[in-house]
Short mmCIF file of C-alpha atoms in Angstrom, two decimals:
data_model
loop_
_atom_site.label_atom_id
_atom_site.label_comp_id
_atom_site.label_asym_id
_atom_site.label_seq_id
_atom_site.Cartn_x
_atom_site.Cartn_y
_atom_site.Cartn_z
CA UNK A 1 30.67 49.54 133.29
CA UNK A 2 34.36 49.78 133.13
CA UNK A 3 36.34 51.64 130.14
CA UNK A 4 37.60 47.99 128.93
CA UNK A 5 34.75 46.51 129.09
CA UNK A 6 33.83 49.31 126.65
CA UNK A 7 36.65 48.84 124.17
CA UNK A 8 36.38 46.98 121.07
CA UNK A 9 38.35 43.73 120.43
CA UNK A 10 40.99 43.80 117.78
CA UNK A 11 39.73 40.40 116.60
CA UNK A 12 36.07 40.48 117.00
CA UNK A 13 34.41 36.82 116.45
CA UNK A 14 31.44 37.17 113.57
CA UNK A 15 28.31 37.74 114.24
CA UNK A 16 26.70 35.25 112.71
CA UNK A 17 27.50 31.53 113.71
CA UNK A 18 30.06 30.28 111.20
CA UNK A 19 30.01 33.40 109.32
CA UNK A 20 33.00 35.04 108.54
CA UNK A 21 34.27 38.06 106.96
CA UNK A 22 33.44 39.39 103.52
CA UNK A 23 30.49 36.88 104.22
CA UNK A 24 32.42 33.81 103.88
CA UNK A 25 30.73 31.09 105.39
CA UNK A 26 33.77 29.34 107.16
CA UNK A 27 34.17 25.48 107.37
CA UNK A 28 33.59 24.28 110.86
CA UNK A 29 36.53 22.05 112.54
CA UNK A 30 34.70 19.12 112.33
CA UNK A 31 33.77 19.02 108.92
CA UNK A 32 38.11 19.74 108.31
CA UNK A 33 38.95 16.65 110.42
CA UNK A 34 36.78 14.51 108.28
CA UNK A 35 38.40 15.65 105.06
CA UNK A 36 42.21 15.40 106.93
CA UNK A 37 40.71 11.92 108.20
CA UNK A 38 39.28 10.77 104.49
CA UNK A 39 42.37 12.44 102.63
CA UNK A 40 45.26 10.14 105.22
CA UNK A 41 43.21 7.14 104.55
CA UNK A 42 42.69 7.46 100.76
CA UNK A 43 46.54 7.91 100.03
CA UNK A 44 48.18 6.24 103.82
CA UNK A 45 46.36 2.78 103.25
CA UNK A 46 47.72 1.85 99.78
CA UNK A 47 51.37 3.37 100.27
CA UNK A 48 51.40 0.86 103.74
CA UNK A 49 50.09 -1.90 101.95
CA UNK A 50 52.49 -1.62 99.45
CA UNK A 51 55.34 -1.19 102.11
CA UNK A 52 54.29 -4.25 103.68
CA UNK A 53 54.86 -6.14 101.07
CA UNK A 54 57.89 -4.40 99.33
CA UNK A 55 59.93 -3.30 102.62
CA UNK A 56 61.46 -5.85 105.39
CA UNK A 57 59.25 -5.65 108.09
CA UNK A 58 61.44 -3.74 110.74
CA UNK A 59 61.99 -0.97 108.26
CA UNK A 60 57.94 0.00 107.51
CA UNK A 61 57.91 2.42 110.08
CA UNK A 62 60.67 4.33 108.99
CA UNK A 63 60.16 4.37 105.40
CA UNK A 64 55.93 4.80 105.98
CA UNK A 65 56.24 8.49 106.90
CA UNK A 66 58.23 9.94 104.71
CA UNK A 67 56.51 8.19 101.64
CA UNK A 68 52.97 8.48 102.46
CA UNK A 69 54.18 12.49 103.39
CA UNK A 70 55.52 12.96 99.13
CA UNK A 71 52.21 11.11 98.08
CA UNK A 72 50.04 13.21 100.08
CA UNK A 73 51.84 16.57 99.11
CA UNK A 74 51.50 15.49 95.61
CA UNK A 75 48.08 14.18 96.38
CA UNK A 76 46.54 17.29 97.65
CA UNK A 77 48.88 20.22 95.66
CA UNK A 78 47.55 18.58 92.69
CA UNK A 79 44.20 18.99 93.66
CA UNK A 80 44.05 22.53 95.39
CA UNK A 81 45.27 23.42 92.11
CA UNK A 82 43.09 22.08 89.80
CA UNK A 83 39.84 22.35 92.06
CA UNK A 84 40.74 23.84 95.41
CA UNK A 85 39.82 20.71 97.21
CA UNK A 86 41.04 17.55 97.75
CA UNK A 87 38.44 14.19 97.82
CA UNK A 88 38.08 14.38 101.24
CA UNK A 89 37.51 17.73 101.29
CA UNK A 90 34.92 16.88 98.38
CA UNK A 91 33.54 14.70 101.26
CA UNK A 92 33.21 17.53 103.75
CA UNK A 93 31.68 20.03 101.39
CA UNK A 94 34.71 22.44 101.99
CA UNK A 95 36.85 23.92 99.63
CA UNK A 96 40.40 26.20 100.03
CA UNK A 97 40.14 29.61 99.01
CA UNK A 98 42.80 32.57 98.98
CA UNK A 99 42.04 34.31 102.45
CA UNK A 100 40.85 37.88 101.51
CA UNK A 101 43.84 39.93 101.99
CA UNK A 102 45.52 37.35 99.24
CA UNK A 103 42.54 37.29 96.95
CA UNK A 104 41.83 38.99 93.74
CA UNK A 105 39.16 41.75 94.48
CA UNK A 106 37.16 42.37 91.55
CA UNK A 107 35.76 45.69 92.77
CA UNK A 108 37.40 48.38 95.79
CA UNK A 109 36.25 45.81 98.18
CA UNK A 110 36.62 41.81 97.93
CA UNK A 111 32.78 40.24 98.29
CA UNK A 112 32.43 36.42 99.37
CA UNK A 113 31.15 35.48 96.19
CA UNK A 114 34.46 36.58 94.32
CA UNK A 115 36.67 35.38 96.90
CA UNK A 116 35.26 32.09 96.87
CA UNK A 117 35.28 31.47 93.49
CA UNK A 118 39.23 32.95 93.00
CA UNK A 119 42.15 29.78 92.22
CA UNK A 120 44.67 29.22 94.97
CA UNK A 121 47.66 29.00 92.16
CA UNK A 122 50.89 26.68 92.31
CA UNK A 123 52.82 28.42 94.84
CA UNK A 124 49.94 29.21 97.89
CA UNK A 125 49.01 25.48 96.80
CA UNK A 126 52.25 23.78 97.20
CA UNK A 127 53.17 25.49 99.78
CA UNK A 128 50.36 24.58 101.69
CA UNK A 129 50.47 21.14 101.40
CA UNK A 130 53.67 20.78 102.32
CA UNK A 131 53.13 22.82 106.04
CA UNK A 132 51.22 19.94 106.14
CA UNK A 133 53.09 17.08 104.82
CA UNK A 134 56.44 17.88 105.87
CA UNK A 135 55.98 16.94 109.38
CA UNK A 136 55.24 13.48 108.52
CA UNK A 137 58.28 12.97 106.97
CA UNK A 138 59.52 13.89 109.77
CA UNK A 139 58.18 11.42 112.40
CA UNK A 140 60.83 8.53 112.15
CA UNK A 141 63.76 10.72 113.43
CA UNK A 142 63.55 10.92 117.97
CA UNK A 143 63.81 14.82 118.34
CA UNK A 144 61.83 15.77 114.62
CA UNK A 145 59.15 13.42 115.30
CA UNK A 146 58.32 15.04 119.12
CA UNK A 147 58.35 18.37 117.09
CA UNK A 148 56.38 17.05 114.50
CA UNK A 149 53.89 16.26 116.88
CA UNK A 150 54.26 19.58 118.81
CA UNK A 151 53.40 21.08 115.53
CA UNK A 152 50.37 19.02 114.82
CA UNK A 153 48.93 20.05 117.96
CA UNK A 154 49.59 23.59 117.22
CA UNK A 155 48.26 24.13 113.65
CA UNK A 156 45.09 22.44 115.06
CA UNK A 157 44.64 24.79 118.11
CA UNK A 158 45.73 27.83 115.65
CA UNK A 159 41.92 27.31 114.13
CA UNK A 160 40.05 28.21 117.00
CA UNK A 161 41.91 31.89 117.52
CA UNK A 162 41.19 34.10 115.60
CA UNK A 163 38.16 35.35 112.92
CA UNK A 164 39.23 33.02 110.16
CA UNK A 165 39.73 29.59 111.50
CA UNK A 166 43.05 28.96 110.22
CA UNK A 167 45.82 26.42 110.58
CA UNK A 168 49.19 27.04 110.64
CA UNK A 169 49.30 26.21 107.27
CA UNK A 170 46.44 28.52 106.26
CA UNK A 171 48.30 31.22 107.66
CA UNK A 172 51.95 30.84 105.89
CA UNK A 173 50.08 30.20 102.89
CA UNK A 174 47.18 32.95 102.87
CA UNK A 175 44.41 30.40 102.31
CA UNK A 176 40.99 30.08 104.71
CA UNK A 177 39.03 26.98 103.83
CA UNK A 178 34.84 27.45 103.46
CA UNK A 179 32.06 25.66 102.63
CA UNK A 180 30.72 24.67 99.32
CA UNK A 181 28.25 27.60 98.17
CA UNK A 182 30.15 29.90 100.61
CA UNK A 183 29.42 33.32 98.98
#
């Protein structure tokens, strides 16, 4: 055997499938694409209805992205707050939890149980949901809108490198989302 094949990986995957560190059992992809997929439709369908009706009918797709992005930064800052979760997240059985280096350890090491059960807070909350949101606004103007979509593709590929399966906007915001019962 060669000497690299020998070396240990800087960013080892977890042992144990969906496992991740400080035994946090980490939401799969799938189960975040159904909350991201409940969460658009629960606040995108009534802001377009109302649009449709309120707006002249050339103008819905430019004024749709920008407001359905401020109702669903609202929407879901709100609710990572209060419950670190949204209701599609609620869906998924996932929740948003400070990512352990952010957390509040409770002991000279940070267990899954306490990290799991620790509140995102205003800021990490907010500024998470507006990684997220802000592109949206965004999709109405030529060159933001490409990049907007650049980005999309981006924070989703971001989950699958690395140990913690986080999005861009898990990473700028120190969050890692888990399953319900994680610890």
């Amino acid at each position: 055997m060669a000497a690299a094949d020998q070396a240990p990986k800087a960013d080892p995957l977890p042992e144990i499938p969906g496992e991740g560190p400080a035994g946090l059992r980490l939401a799969e992809p799938g189960q975040r694409l159904l909350a991201r997929i409940v969460d658009t439709l629960v606040v995108g369908l009534p802001v377009i209805m109302v649009l449709r009706e309120v707006v002249p009918a050339g103008d819905v797709e430019i004024a749709a992205p920008p407001a359905v992005a401020g109702l669903l930064l609202l929407y879901e800052w709100v609710q990572l707050v209060l419950w670190g979760r949204t209701l599609g997240k609620r869906v998924a059985g996932i929740h948003v939890v400070p990512s352990p280096p952010h957390a509040v350890s409770q002991g000279p090491e940070s267990d899954g149980e306490a990290i799991a059960s620790a509140p995102l807070g205003v800021g990490r909350s907010l500024l998470r949901s507006a990684v997220y949101a802000l592109p949206i606004a965004a999709r109405p103007v030529p060159v933001f809108g490409l990049i907007a979509g650049l980005l999309w593709v981006g924070n989703a590929a971001l989950m699958y490198e690395g140990t913690w399966r986080q999005a861009l906007h898990d990473r700028l915001s120190g969050t890692v989302v888990v399953r319900r019962g994680a610890a």
